[in-house]
PDB file of N, CA and C in Angstrom:
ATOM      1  N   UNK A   1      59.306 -12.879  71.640  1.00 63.00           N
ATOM      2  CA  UNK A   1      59.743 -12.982  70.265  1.00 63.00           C
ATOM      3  C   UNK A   1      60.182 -14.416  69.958  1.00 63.00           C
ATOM      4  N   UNK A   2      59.555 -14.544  69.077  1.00 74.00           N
ATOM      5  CA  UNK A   2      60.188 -16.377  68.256  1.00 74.00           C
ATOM      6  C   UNK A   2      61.438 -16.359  68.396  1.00 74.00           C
ATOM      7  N   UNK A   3      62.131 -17.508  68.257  1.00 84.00           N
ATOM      8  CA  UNK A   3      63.474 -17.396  67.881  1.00 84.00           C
ATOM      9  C   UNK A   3      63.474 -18.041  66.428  1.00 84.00           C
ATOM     10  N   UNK A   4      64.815 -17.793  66.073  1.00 94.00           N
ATOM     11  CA  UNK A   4      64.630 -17.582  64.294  1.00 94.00           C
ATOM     12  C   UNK A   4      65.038 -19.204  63.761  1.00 94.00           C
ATOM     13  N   UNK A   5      65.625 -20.093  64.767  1.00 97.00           N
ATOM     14  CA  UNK A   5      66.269 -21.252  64.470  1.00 97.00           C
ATOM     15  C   UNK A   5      66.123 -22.058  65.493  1.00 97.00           C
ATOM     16  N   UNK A   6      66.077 -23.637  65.481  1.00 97.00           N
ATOM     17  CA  UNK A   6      66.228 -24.490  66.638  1.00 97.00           C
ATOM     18  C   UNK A   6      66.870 -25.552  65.969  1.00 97.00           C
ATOM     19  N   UNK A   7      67.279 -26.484  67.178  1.00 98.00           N
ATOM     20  CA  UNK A   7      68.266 -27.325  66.377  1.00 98.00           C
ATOM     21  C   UNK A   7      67.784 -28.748  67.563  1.00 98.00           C
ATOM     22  N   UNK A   8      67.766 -29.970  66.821  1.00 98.00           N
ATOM     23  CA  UNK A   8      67.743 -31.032  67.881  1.00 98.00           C
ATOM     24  C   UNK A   8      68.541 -32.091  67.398  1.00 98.00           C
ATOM     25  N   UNK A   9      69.948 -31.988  68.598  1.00 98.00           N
ATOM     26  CA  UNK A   9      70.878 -32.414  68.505  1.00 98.00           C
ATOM     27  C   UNK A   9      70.932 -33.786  69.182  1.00 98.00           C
ATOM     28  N   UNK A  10      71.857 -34.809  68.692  1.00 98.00           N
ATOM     29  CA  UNK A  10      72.541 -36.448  69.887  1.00 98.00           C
ATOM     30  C   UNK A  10      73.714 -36.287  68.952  1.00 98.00           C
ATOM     31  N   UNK A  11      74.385 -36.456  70.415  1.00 98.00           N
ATOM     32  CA  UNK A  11      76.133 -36.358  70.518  1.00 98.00           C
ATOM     33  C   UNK A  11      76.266 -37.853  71.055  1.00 98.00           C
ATOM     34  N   UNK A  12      77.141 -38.682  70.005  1.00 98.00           N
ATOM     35  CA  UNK A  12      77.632 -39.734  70.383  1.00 98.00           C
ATOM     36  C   UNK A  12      79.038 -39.685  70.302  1.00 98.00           C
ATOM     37  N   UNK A  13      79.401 -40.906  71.205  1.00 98.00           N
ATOM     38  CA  UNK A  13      80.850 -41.042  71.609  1.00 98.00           C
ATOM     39  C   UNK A  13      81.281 -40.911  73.352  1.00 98.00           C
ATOM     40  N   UNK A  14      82.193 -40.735  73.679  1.00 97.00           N
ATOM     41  CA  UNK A  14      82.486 -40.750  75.518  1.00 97.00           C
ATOM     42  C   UNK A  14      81.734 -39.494  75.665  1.00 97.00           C
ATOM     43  N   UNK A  15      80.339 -38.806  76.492  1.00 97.00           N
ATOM     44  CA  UNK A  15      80.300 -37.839  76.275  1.00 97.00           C
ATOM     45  C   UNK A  15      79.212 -37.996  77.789  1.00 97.00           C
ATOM     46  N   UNK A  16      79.223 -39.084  77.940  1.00 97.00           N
ATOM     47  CA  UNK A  16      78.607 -39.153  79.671  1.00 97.00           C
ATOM     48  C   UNK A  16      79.800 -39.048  80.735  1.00 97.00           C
ATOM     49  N   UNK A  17      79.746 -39.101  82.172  1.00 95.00           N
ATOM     50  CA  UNK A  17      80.442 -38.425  83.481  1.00 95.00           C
ATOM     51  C   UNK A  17      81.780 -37.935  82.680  1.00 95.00           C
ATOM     52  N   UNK A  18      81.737 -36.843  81.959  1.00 97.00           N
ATOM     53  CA  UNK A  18      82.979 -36.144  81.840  1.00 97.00           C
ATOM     54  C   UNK A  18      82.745 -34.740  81.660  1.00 97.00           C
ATOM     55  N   UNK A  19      81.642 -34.048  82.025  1.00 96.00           N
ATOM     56  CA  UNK A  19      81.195 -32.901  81.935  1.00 96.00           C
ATOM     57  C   UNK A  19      80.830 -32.060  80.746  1.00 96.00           C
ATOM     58  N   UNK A  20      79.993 -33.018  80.386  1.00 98.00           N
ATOM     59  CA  UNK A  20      79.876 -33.142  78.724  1.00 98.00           C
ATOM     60  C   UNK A  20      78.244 -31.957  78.772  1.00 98.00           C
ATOM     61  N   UNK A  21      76.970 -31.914  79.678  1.00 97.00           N
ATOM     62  CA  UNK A  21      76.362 -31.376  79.444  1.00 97.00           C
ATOM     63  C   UNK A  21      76.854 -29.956  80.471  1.00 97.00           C
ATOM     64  N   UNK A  22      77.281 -29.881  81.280  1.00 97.00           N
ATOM     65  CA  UNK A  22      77.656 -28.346  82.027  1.00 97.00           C
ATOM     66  C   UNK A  22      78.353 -27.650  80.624  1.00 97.00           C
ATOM     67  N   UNK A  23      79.336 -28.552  80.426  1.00 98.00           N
ATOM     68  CA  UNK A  23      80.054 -27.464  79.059  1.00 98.00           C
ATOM     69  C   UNK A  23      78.872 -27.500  78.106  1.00 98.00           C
ATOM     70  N   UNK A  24      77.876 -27.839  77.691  1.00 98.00           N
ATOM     71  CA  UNK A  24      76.982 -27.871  76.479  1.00 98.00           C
ATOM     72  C   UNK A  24      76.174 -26.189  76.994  1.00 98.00           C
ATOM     73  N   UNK A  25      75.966 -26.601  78.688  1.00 98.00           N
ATOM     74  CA  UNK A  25      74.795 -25.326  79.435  1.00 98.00           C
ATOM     75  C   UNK A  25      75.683 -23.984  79.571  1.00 98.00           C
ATOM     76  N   UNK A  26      77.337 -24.002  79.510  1.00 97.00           N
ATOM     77  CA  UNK A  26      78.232 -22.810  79.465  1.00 97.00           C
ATOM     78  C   UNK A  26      78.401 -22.363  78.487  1.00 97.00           C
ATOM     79  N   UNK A  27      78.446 -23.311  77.100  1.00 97.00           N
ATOM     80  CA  UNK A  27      78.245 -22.455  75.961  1.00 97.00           C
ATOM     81  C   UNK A  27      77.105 -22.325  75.245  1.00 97.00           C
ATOM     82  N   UNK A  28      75.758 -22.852  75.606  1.00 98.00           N
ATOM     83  CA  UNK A  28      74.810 -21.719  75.433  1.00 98.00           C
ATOM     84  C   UNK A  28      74.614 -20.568  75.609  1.00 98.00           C
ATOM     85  N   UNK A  29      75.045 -20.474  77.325  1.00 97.00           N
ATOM     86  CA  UNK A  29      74.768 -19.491  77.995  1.00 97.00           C
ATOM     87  C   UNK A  29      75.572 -18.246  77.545  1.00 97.00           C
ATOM     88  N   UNK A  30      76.509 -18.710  76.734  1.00 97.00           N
ATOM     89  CA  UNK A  30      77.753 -17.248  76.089  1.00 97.00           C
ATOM     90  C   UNK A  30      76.735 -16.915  74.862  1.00 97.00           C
ATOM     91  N   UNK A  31      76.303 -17.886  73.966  1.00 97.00           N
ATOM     92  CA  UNK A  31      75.945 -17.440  72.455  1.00 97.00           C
ATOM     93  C   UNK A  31      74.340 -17.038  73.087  1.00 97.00           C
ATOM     94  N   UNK A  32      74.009 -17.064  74.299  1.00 96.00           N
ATOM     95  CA  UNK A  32      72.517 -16.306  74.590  1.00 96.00           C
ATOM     96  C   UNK A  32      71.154 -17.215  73.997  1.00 96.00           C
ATOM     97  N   UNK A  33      71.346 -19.104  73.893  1.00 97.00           N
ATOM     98  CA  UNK A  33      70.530 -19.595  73.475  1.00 97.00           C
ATOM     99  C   UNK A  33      70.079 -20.289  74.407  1.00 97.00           C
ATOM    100  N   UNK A  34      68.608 -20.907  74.279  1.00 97.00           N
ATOM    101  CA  UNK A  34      67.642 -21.712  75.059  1.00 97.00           C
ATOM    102  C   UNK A  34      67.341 -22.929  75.165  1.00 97.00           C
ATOM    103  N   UNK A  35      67.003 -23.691  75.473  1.00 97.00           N
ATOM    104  CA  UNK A  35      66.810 -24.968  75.608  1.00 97.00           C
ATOM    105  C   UNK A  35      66.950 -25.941  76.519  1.00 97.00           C
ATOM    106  N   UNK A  36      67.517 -27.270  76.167  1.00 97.00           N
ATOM    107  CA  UNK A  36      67.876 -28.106  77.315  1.00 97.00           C
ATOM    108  C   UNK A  36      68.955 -29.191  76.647  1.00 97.00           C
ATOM    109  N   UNK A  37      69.400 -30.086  77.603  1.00 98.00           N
ATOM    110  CA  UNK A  37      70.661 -31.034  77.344  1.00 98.00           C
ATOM    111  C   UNK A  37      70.458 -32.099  78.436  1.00 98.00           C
ATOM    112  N   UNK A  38      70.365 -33.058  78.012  1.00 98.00           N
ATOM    113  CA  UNK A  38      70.295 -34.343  79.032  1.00 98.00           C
ATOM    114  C   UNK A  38      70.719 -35.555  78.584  1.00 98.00           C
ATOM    115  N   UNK A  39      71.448 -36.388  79.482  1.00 98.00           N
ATOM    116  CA  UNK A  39      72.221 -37.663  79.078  1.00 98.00           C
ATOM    117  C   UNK A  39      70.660 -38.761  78.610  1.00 98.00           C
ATOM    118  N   UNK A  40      71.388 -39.785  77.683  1.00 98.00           N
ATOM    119  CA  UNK A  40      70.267 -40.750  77.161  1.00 98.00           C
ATOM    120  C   UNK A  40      70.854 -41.942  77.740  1.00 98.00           C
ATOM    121  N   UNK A  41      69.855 -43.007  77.471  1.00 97.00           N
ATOM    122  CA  UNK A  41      70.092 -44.254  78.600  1.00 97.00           C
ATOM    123  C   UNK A  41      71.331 -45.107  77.810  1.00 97.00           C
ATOM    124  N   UNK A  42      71.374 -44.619  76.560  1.00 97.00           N
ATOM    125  CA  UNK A  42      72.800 -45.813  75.530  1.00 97.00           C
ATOM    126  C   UNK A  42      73.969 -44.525  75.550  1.00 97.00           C
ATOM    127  N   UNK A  43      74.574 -44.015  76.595  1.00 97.00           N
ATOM    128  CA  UNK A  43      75.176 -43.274  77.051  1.00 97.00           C
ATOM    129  C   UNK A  43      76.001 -42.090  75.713  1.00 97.00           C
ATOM    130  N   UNK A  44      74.459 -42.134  74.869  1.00 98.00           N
ATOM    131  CA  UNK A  44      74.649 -40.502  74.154  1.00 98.00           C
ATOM    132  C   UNK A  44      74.249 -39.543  74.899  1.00 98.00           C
ATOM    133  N   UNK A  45      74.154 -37.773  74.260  1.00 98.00           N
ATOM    134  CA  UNK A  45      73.539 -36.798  74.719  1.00 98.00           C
ATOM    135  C   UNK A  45      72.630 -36.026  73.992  1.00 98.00           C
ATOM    136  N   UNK A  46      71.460 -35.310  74.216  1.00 98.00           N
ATOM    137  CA  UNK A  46      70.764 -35.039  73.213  1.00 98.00           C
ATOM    138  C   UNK A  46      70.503 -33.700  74.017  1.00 98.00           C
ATOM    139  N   UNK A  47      70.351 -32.955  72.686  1.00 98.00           N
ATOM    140  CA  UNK A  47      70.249 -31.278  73.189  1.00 98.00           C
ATOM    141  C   UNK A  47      69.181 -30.630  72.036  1.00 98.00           C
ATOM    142  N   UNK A  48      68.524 -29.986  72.730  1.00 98.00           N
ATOM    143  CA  UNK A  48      67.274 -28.985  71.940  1.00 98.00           C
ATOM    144  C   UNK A  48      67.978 -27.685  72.079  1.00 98.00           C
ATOM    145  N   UNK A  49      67.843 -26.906  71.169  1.00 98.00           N
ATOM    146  CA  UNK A  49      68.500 -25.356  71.463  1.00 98.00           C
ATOM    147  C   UNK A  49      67.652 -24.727  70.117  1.00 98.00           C
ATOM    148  N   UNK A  50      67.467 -23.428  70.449  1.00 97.00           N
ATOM    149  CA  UNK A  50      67.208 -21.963  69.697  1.00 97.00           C
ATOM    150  C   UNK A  50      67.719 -20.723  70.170  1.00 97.00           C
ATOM    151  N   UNK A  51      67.964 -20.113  68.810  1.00 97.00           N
ATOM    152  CA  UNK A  51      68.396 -18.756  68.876  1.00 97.00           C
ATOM    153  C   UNK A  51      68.827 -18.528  67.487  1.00 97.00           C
ATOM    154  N   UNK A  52      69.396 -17.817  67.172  1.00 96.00           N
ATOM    155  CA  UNK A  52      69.552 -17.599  65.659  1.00 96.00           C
ATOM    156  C   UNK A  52      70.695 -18.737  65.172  1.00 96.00           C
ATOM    157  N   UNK A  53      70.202 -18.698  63.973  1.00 96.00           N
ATOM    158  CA  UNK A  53      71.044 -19.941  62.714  1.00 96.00           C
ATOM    159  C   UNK A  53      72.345 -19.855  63.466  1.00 96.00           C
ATOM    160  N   UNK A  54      73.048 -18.649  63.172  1.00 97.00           N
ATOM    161  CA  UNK A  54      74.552 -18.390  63.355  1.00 97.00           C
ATOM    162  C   UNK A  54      74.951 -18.547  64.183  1.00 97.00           C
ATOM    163  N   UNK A  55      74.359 -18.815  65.549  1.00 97.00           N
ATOM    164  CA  UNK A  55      74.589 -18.950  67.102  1.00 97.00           C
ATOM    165  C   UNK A  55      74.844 -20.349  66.987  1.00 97.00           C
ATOM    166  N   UNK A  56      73.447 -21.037  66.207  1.00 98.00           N
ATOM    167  CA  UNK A  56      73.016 -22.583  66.762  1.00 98.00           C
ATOM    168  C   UNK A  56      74.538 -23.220  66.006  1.00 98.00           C
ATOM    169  N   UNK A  57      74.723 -22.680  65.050  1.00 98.00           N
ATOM    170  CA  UNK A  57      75.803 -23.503  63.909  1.00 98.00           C
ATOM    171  C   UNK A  57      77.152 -22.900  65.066  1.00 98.00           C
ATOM    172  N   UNK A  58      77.308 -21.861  65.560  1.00 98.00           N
ATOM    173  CA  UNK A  58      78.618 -21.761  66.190  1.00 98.00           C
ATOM    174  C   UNK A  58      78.861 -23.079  67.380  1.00 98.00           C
ATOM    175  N   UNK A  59      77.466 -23.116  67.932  1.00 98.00           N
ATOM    176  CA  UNK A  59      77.297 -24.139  69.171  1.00 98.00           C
ATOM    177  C   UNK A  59      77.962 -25.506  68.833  1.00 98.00           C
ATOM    178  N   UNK A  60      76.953 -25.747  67.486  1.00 98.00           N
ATOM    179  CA  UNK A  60      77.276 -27.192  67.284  1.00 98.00           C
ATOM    180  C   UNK A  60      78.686 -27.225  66.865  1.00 98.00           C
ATOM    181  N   UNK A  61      79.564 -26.428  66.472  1.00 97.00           N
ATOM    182  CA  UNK A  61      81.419 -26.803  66.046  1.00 97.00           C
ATOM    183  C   UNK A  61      81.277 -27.023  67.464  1.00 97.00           C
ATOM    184  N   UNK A  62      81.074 -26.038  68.719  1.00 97.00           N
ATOM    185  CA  UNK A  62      81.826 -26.174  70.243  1.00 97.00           C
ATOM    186  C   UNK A  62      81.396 -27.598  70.768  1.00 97.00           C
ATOM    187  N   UNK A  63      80.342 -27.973  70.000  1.00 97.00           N
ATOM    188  CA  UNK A  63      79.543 -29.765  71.151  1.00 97.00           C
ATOM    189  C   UNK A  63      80.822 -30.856  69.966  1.00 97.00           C
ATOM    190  N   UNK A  64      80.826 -30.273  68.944  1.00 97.00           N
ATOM    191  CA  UNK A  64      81.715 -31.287  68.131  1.00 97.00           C
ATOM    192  C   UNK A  64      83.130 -31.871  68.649  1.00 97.00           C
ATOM    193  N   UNK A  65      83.731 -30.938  69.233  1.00 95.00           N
ATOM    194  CA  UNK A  65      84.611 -30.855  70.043  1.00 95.00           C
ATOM    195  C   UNK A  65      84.486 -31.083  71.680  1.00 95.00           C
ATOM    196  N   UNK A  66      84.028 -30.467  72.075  1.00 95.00           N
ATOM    197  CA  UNK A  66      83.716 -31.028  73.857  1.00 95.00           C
ATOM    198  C   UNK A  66      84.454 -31.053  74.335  1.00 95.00           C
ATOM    199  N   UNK A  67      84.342 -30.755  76.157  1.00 96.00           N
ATOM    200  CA  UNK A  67      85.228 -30.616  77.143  1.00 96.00           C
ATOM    201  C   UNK A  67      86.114 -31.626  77.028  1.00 96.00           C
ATOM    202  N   UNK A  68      87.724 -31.261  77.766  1.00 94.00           N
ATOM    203  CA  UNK A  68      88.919 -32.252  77.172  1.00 94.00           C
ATOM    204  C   UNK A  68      88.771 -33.823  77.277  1.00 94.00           C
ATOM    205  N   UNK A  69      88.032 -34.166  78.647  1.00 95.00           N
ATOM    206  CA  UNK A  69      87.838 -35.163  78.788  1.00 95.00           C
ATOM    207  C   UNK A  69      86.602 -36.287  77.421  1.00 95.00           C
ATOM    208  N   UNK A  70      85.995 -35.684  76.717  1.00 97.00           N
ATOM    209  CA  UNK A  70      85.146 -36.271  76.066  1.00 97.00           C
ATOM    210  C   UNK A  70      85.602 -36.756  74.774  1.00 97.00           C
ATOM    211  N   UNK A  71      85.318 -37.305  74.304  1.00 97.00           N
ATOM    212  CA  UNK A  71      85.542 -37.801  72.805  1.00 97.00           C
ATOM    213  C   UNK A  71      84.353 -38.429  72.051  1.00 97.00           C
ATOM    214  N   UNK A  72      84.077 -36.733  71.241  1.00 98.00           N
ATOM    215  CA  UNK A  72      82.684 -36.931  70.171  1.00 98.00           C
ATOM    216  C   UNK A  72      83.149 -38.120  69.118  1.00 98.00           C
ATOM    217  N   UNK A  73      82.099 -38.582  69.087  1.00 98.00           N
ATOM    218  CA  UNK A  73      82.232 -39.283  67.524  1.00 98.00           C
ATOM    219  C   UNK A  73      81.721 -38.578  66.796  1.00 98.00           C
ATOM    220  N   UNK A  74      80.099 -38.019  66.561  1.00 98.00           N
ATOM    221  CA  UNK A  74      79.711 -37.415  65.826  1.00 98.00           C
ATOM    222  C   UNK A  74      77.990 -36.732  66.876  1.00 98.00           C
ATOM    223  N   UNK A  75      78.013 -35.687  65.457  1.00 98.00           N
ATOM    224  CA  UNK A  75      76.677 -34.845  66.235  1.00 98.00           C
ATOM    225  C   UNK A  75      75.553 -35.338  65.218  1.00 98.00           C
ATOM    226  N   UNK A  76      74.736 -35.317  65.102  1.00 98.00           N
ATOM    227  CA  UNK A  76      73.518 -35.981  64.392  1.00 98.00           C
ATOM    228  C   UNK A  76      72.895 -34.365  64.176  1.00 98.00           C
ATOM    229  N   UNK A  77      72.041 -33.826  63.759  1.00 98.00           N
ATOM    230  CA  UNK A  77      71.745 -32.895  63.695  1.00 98.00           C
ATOM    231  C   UNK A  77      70.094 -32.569  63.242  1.00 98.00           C
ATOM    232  N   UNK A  78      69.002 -32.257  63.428  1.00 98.00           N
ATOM    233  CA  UNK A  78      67.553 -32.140  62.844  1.00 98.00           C
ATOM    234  C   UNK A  78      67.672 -30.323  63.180  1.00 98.00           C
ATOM    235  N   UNK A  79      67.051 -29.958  62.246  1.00 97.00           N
ATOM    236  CA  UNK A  79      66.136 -28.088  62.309  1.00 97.00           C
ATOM    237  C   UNK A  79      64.818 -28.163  62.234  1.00 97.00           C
ATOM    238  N   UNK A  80      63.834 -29.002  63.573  1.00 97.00           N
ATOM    239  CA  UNK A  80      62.668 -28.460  63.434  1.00 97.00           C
ATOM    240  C   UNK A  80      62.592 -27.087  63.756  1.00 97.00           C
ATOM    241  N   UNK A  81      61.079 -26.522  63.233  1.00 94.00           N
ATOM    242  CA  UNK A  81      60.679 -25.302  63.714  1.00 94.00           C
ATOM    243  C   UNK A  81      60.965 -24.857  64.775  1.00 94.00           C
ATOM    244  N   UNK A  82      61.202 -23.466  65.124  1.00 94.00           N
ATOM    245  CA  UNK A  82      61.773 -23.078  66.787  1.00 94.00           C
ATOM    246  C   UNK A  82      59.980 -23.186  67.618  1.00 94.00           C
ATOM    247  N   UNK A  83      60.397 -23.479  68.549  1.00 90.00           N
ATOM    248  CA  UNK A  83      59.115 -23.756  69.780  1.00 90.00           C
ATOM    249  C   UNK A  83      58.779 -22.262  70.171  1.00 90.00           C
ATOM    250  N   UNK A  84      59.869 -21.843  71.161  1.00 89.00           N
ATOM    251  CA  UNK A  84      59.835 -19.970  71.868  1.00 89.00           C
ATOM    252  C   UNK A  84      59.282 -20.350  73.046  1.00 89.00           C
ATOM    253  N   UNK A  85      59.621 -21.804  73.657  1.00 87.00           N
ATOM    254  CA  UNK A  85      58.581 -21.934  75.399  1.00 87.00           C
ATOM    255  C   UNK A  85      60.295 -21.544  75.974  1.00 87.00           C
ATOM    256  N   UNK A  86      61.245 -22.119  75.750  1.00 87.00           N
ATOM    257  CA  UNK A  86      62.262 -22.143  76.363  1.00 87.00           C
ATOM    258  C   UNK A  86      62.488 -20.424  77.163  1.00 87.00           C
ATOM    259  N   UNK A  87      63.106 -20.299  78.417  1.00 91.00           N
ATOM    260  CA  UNK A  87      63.426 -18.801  78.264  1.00 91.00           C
ATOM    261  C   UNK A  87      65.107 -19.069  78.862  1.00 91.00           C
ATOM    262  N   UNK A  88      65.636 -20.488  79.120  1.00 95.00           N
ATOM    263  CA  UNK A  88      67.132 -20.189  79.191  1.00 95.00           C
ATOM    264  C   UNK A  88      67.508 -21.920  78.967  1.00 95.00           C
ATOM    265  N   UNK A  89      68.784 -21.876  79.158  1.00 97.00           N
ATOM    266  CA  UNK A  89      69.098 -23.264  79.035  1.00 97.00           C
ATOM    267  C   UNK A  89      69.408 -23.558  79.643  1.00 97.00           C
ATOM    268  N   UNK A  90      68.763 -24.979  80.265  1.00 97.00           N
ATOM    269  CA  UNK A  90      68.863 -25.960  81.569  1.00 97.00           C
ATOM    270  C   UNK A  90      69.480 -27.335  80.872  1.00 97.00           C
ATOM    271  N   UNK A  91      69.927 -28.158  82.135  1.00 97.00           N
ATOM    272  CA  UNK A  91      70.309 -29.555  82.347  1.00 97.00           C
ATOM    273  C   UNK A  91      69.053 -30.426  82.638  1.00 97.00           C
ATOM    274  N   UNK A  92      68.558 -31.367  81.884  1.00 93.00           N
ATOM    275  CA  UNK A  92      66.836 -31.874  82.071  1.00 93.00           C
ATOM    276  C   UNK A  92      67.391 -33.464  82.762  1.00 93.00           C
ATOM    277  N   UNK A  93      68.611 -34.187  83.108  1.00 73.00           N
ATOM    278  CA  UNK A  93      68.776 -35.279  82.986  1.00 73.00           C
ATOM    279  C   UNK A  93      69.840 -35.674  82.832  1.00 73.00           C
TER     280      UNK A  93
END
């Protein structure tokens, strides 16, 4: 089954070695969405995810915020079309 929403996210701000993508892969894994999360080389993070609207929008308040150690500046946000290759959410990087 498709999923109904996808979202392709970069999280800037302190959000590299502070456990910024494990917490991104723990709260997927609660709201039951797919995708991936991997650090970028200008030490943002960028995350692909699907599952329904209401999931993806709960996710992005939890990445807005981030584990204690991190400090978002901001989430950038795109809604291309959902893909449906994903079947869980991994760490790519």
């Amino acid at each position: 089954m498709r999923p109904e929403a996808a979202a392709h996210l970069i999280i800037h701000g302190r959000v590299q070695g502070v456990g910024y993508r494990f917490y991104t892969q723990e709260m997927a894994g609660n709201l039951s969405l797919t995708g991936w999360v991997r650090n970028l080389p200008d030490g943002d993070v960028e995350a692909f995810v699907e599952g329904s609207r209401q999931d993806i929008e709960t996710f992005i308040k939890g990445l807005e915020k981030g584990p204690t150690m991190a400090r978002v500046e901001s989430v950038s946000v795109d809604w291309p079309p959902p893909q449906g290759h994903a079947t869980e959410f991994s760490i790519t990087g």
